[in-house]
Coordinates of C-alpha atoms and ligand atoms in Angstrom, one line a residue:
M1184 CA -72.5 107.5 197.0
I1185 CA -73.6 104.9 194.5
T1186 CA -72.6 105.7 190.9
R1187 CA -75.0 104.5 188.1
I1188 CA -74.4 104.3 184.4
L1189 CA -77.7 105.2 182.7
T1190 CA -78.8 105.1 179.1
I1191 CA -80.0 108.5 177.9
D1192 CA -83.8 108.7 178.1
E1193 CA -86.5 110.8 179.7
N1194 CA -85.9 109.3 183.1
S1195 CA -82.1 109.7 183.2
L1196 CA -82.4 113.2 181.8
K1197 CA -85.0 114.2 184.4
L1198 CA -82.7 112.8 187.2
S1199 CA -79.7 114.6 185.7
K1200 CA -81.6 117.9 185.7
K1201 CA -82.5 117.4 189.4
I1202 CA -78.8 116.7 190.2
I1203 CA -77.6 119.8 188.2
D1204 CA -80.3 122.1 189.7
G1205 CA -79.3 120.8 193.2
G1206 CA -75.6 121.8 192.6
G1207 CA -74.3 118.4 191.7
A1208 CA -72.3 117.0 188.8
V1209 CA -73.3 114.7 186.0
A1210 CA -71.0 112.9 183.5
F1211 CA -72.2 113.1 179.9
P1212 CA -70.8 112.0 176.5
T1213 CA -69.5 114.3 173.9
E1214 CA -67.9 113.5 170.4
T1215 CA -64.4 114.0 171.9
V1216 CA -64.3 112.6 175.5
Y1217 CA -66.8 112.4 178.4
G1218 CA -67.4 115.5 180.4
L1219 CA -68.2 116.1 184.0
G1220 CA -70.8 118.9 184.1
A1221 CA -72.2 121.3 186.6
N1222 CA -74.3 124.5 186.5
A1223 CA -71.9 127.2 185.3
F1224 CA -73.7 129.9 187.3
D1225 CA -73.4 128.0 190.6
D1226 CA -70.2 128.8 192.5
N1227 CA -70.3 125.8 194.7
A1228 CA -71.3 123.4 192.0
V1229 CA -68.3 124.5 189.9
K1230 CA -65.9 124.3 192.8
N1231 CA -67.2 120.8 193.5
I1232 CA -66.0 119.7 190.0
F1233 CA -62.4 120.7 190.9
T1234 CA -62.7 118.6 194.2
V1235 CA -64.2 115.6 192.5
K1236 CA -61.5 115.5 189.9
G1237 CA -58.6 116.6 192.1
R1238 CA -58.0 119.3 189.6
P1239 CA -55.6 122.2 190.2
N1240 CA -57.6 125.3 190.9
D1241 CA -55.9 127.5 188.4
N1242 CA -56.9 125.4 185.4
P1243 CA -60.1 126.9 183.9
L1244 CA -63.1 125.0 182.6
I1245 CA -65.0 125.0 179.3
V1246 CA -68.6 126.0 179.3
H1247 CA -70.8 123.7 177.2
V1248 CA -74.0 125.1 175.6
H1249 CA -76.8 123.8 173.5
K1250 CA -76.7 124.6 169.7
D1251 CA -79.5 127.1 170.0
Y1252 CA -78.0 128.9 172.9
D1253 CA -77.1 132.6 172.3
I1254 CA -73.5 132.9 173.5
T1255 CA -73.7 136.7 173.6
N1256 CA -75.4 136.1 177.0
L1257 CA -72.0 135.0 178.3
V1258 CA -69.3 136.6 176.1
T1259 CA -68.5 139.8 174.2
E1260 CA -66.2 141.0 171.4
I1261 CA -66.9 138.2 169.0
P1262 CA -64.7 138.9 165.9
D1263 CA -65.9 138.2 162.3
Y1264 CA -63.5 135.3 161.9
A1265 CA -65.1 133.6 164.9
V1266 CA -68.6 134.0 163.5
K1267 CA -67.4 132.3 160.3
L1268 CA -65.6 129.5 162.2
A1269 CA -68.7 128.9 164.3
Q1270 CA -70.8 128.6 161.1
A1271 CA -68.3 126.2 159.5
Y1272 CA -67.5 123.9 162.5
L1273 CA -70.2 124.2 165.2
P1274 CA -71.6 122.1 166.7
G1275 CA -68.3 120.3 166.8
P1276 CA -65.0 119.7 168.6
L1277 CA -63.9 123.4 168.6
T1278 CA -63.8 125.4 171.8
M1279 CA -63.6 129.2 171.4
V1280 CA -62.2 131.6 173.9
Y1281 CA -63.7 135.1 174.1
K1282 CA -63.8 138.0 176.5
S1283 CA -66.2 137.0 179.3
K1284 CA -69.2 139.1 180.4
G1285 CA -68.6 137.8 183.9
K1286 CA -72.0 136.2 184.1
V1287 CA -70.9 132.6 185.0
S1288 CA -69.2 131.7 188.3
S1289 CA -65.7 133.2 188.5
A1290 CA -64.5 129.7 189.5
V1291 CA -65.1 128.6 185.8
S1292 CA -62.3 130.7 184.4
C1293 CA -60.2 130.7 187.6
G1294 CA -60.3 134.5 187.6
L1295 CA -59.3 135.0 183.9
D1296 CA -61.3 137.7 182.1
T1297 CA -62.0 135.2 179.2
L1298 CA -64.4 132.3 178.9
A1299 CA -64.0 129.1 176.8
V1300 CA -67.3 128.1 175.1
R1301 CA -68.0 124.8 173.3
V1302 CA -71.0 123.5 171.4
P1303 CA -70.7 119.7 171.4
E1304 CA -72.1 117.8 168.4
H1305 CA -72.8 114.5 170.2
E1306 CA -76.6 113.8 170.2
G1307 CA -76.4 112.7 173.9
A1308 CA -74.7 116.0 174.9
Q1309 CA -77.2 118.0 173.0
K1310 CA -80.1 116.2 174.7
F1311 CA -78.5 116.8 178.1
L1312 CA -77.9 120.5 177.4
K1313 CA -81.4 121.0 176.1
Y1314 CA -82.9 119.3 179.1
V1315 CA -81.0 121.1 181.8
R1316 CA -81.5 124.5 180.0
L1317 CA -78.2 125.9 181.5
P1318 CA -74.7 126.5 180.4
I1319 CA -72.7 123.6 181.8
A1320 CA -69.1 123.9 183.0
A1321 CA -67.3 120.7 182.3
P1322 CA -63.8 119.3 182.2
S1323 CA -63.1 115.8 181.0
A1324 CA -64.6 113.3 183.4
N1325 CA -61.4 111.7 184.6
I1326 CA -59.3 112.0 187.8
S1327 CA -56.9 114.8 187.1
K1328 CA -53.8 113.8 185.1
H1329 CA -55.2 110.4 184.2
V1330 CA -56.1 109.4 180.6
S1331 CA -59.4 111.1 179.5
P1332 CA -62.4 108.8 179.4
V1333 CA -64.0 107.8 176.1
T1334 CA -66.5 105.3 177.4
A1335 CA -69.0 105.4 180.3
E1336 CA -67.0 102.5 181.9
H1337 CA -63.8 104.7 181.8
V1338 CA -65.7 107.4 183.7
Y1339 CA -66.9 104.8 186.2
A1340 CA -63.4 103.4 186.8
D1341 CA -62.2 106.9 187.8
L1342 CA -65.2 108.5 189.5
N1343 CA -67.1 105.6 191.0
G1344 CA -68.4 106.7 194.4
R1345 CA -67.8 110.4 193.6
I1346 CA -70.8 111.2 191.4
E1347 CA -74.4 109.8 191.1
V1348 CA -74.9 109.6 187.3
I1349 CA -73.0 108.8 184.2
L1350 CA -75.1 109.2 181.0
D1351 CA -74.0 106.5 178.6
G1352 CA -73.6 107.7 175.0
G1353 CA -71.3 104.8 173.9
K1354 CA -67.7 105.2 172.8
C1355 CA -66.7 108.8 171.8
S1356 CA -65.9 108.8 168.1
G1357 CA -63.4 111.7 168.2
G1358 CA -61.2 110.3 170.9
I1359 CA -59.1 113.4 171.9
E1360 CA -60.3 116.7 173.4
S1361 CA -61.5 119.6 171.4
T1362 CA -59.3 122.2 169.8
V1363 CA -59.1 125.3 172.1
L1364 CA -58.9 128.4 170.0
D1365 CA -58.2 131.9 171.4
C1366 CA -60.6 134.3 169.6
T1367 CA -59.6 137.4 171.5
G1368 CA -56.9 138.6 169.1
E1369 CA -56.8 139.9 165.5
V1370 CA -56.0 136.4 164.3
P1371 CA -57.2 133.1 165.9
A1372 CA -54.6 131.2 167.9
I1373 CA -54.6 127.5 168.8
L1374 CA -54.1 127.0 172.6
R1375 CA -54.6 123.2 172.5
S1376 CA -54.6 121.3 169.2
G1377 CA -57.3 118.8 168.5
L1378 CA -59.7 117.5 165.8
I1379 CA -60.3 120.8 164.2
T1380 CA -56.9 121.4 162.7
R1381 CA -54.9 124.5 162.0
E1382 CA -55.5 124.0 158.2
M1383 CA -59.2 123.8 158.8
I1384 CA -59.2 127.0 160.8
S1385 CA -56.9 128.9 158.3
E1386 CA -59.2 127.8 155.4
I1387 CA -62.1 129.7 157.0
A1388 CA -60.3 132.5 159.0
G1389 CA -57.6 133.2 156.5
D1390 CA -54.8 132.7 159.1
C1391 CA -54.3 130.8 162.3
L1392 CA -51.5 131.0 164.9
V1393 CA -50.3 128.2 167.1
Y1394 CA -49.6 129.4 170.6
T1395 CA -46.4 128.2 172.2
P1396 CA -45.6 129.8 175.6
K1397 CA -42.3 131.6 175.6
N1398 CA -39.8 131.2 178.5
G1399 CA -41.0 133.1 181.5
E1400 CA -44.4 134.0 180.0
Q1401 CA -47.5 133.3 181.8
V1402 CA -49.2 130.3 180.2
R1403 CA -52.4 131.4 178.4
S1404 CA -54.1 128.1 178.5
P1405 CA -53.2 127.0 182.0
G1406 CA -53.9 123.3 181.3
M1407 CA -50.8 123.2 179.1
K1408 CA -48.4 123.3 182.0
Y1409 CA -49.7 120.1 183.8
K1410 CA -48.8 116.4 183.3
H1411 CA -51.8 115.0 181.6
Y1412 CA -53.4 112.0 180.0
S1413 CA -51.2 109.5 181.8
P1414 CA -51.9 105.8 182.2
N1415 CA -51.4 104.1 185.6
C1416 CA -48.4 102.1 184.4
E1417 CA -44.9 102.8 183.2
T1418 CA -44.6 104.4 179.7
M1419 CA -41.9 105.0 177.1
L1420 CA -42.1 106.9 173.8
F1421 CA -39.9 106.3 170.8
E1422 CA -39.7 108.4 167.6
F1423 CA -40.9 106.6 164.5
G1424 CA -37.3 106.2 163.3
E1425 CA -36.4 104.4 166.6
F1426 CA -38.6 101.4 166.0
E1427 CA -35.6 99.0 166.3
K1428 CA -34.7 100.5 169.7
A1429 CA -38.3 100.1 170.9
L1430 CA -38.2 96.4 170.0
I1431 CA -34.9 96.0 171.9
A1432 CA -36.5 97.6 174.9
Y1433 CA -39.6 95.4 174.5
D1434 CA -37.6 92.2 174.4
K1435 CA -35.6 93.2 177.4
Y1436 CA -38.7 93.6 179.5
A1437 CA -40.4 90.5 178.0
N1438 CA -37.3 88.4 178.8
N1439 CA -37.6 89.5 182.4
N1440 CA -41.2 88.4 182.6
I1441 CA -42.5 92.0 182.7
K1442 CA -45.9 92.4 181.0
V1443 CA -45.1 94.8 178.2
C1444 CA -46.8 95.9 175.0
L1445 CA -46.2 98.2 172.1
L1446 CA -48.6 101.0 171.2
C1447 CA -48.2 102.0 167.5
D1448 CA -49.9 102.4 164.2
A1449 CA -51.1 99.5 162.1
R1450 CA -48.1 99.3 159.8
T1451 CA -45.6 99.3 162.8
C1452 CA -47.8 96.6 164.5
G1453 CA -47.5 94.5 161.4
L1454 CA -43.7 94.7 161.7
S1455 CA -43.5 93.7 165.4
G1456 CA -44.0 89.9 164.9
S1457 CA -45.6 88.0 167.7
R1458 CA -45.0 90.8 170.3
E1459 CA -48.1 92.2 172.2
C1460 CA -49.3 95.2 170.3
L1461 CA -52.0 97.8 170.8
N1462 CA -52.9 98.8 167.3
L1463 CA -54.0 102.5 166.9
G1464 CA -55.0 102.2 163.2
D1465 CA -53.6 103.4 159.9
N1466 CA -54.9 107.0 159.6
G1467 CA -54.9 110.2 161.8
K1468 CA -58.7 110.0 162.5
D1469 CA -58.6 106.4 163.7
I1470 CA -55.4 107.0 165.7
A1471 CA -57.0 109.9 167.5
S1472 CA -60.2 107.9 168.1
N1473 CA -58.3 104.9 169.5
L1474 CA -55.5 106.7 171.5
Y1475 CA -57.1 107.0 174.9
Y1476 CA -59.1 103.8 174.5
K1477 CA -55.9 101.9 173.9
L1478 CA -53.9 103.7 176.7
R1479 CA -56.7 102.6 179.1
E1480 CA -56.6 99.0 177.8
G1481 CA -52.8 99.0 178.1
E1482 CA -52.8 100.1 181.7
E1483 CA -55.3 97.4 182.6
K1484 CA -53.3 94.6 181.0
F1485 CA -49.7 95.5 181.1
Q1486 CA -46.9 96.9 183.4
I1487 CA -45.3 99.0 180.7
I1488 CA -46.5 100.5 177.5
I1489 CA -43.8 101.2 174.9
A1490 CA -45.3 103.7 172.4
V1491 CA -43.8 104.3 168.9
A1492 CA -44.8 107.6 167.3
P1493 CA -47.0 106.9 164.2
E1494 CA -45.5 107.5 160.8
I1495 CA -48.8 109.2 159.6
D1496 CA -48.5 112.9 158.8
D1497 CA -51.8 114.7 158.7
G1498 CA -53.3 117.7 160.6
I1499 CA -54.9 115.6 163.4
M1500 CA -51.5 114.2 164.3
A1501 CA -50.5 117.5 166.0
G1502 CA -53.2 116.9 168.6
V1503 CA -52.4 113.2 168.8
M1504 CA -48.6 113.7 169.4
N1505 CA -49.3 116.5 171.9
R1506 CA -51.4 113.9 174.0
L1507 CA -49.1 111.0 173.4
T1508 CA -46.0 113.0 174.5
K1509 CA -47.7 114.2 177.6
A1510 CA -49.1 110.7 178.5
C1511 CA -45.5 109.4 178.3
R1512 CA -43.8 112.3 180.2
N1513 CA -42.4 111.0 183.4
Q1514 CA -42.9 114.0 185.7
Ligands
TXA422 O1 -63.3 118.1 174.2 C1 -63.2 118.8 175.2 O2 -62.8 119.9 175.2 C2 -63.6 118.1 176.6 C3 -65.1 117.8 176.5 C4 -65.6 117.3 177.8 O3 -65.8 118.9 176.1 N1 -63.3 118.9 177.7 C5 -62.0 119.1 178.1 O4 -61.9 119.9 179.3 O5 -61.0 118.7 177.6 P1 -60.6 120.0 180.1 O6 -61.0 120.8 181.3 O7 -60.0 118.7 180.3 O8 -59.7 121.0 179.3 C6 -60.0 122.4 179.1 C7 -58.9 123.1 178.5 C8 -57.7 123.3 179.4 O9 -56.5 123.1 178.7 C9 -57.9 124.7 179.9 O10 -56.7 125.3 180.3 C10 -58.4 125.4 178.7 O11 -59.3 124.4 178.1 N2 -59.2 126.6 179.0 C11 -60.4 126.7 179.6 N3 -60.8 127.9 179.8 C12 -59.9 128.7 179.2 C13 -59.7 130.1 179.0 N4 -60.6 131.0 179.5 N5 -58.6 130.5 178.4 C14 -57.6 129.7 177.9 N6 -57.7 128.3 178.1 C15 -58.8 127.8 178.7
MG423 MG1 -58.9 117.1 180.8

């Protein structure tokens, strides 16, 4: 199969609809990362997504809908706090989990009685969703466990030959995946941290829990148990206070002619002298936006990435550190 990267226009949208209606998958941009979408009502189309990505079949997908779509077609028991949160933050990088009406393919939620719904803000995503006129089940458009894609070229690098069309919406501005919020309880609970922070949710909903699986408990957001976001090269992660140790490790590799780089915030980069450095930026928003882009750049150019945790302390960093820790986990 030949994979084409296409700008988003009438022709590419028409072709995308044809592929989706025929049970295929199309990659499309969102404000967080690129998604790999299929008709959420079509069993085979949804199962095909798992095959294309090599995704474990117990890790459920998010359904993406157009901003004018009535989600009560798909879900029920929407609490007041969720209505308020949707008014405040949608369209945007917030995925909300509700009781499912069981209308979409059971493969979407891997047999769970809930459904994760997202209304992306990206203009390209909205155009795609409007054109296909269907709820679209979509995980991130990478090979399972690899770093999520934030450009059409990243999608191509992973899925070339496996899908027909990648709609090109430029570089995703958000840079890490949406916040996944469980809205089935009295109080909302964050299952995966992201760009909509706990503080932002509490401000509207009055309260917000952060879900951490207890020992032995079944994981509520199954994606949490897998290795994720990992570049195809060696990685190491140091705490911010361990900067000196990171430099010692760097120098040891460099002296052995191993291509090594640091991955750190702007200030730390400034302290690393003439060493190779991938600069994430100097604030939480930029660091999130650059994280996957720089991890992909690092795996292309280097044999080992030595990450140093950024010193920045704002709400978005919970999501960034969650991704960075998983990317550098050696299992
Ligand atoms: O920003 C995003 O959310 C991107 C773009 C493409 O929209 N999508 C994305 O999808 O990150 P994916 O498949 O890589 O991650 C989906 C996450 C997983 O952690 C999964 O376990 C969780 O959402 N999830 C999906 N359905 C769920 C459900 N019914 N209950 C709990 N967690 C769910
Ligand atoms: Mg993913």
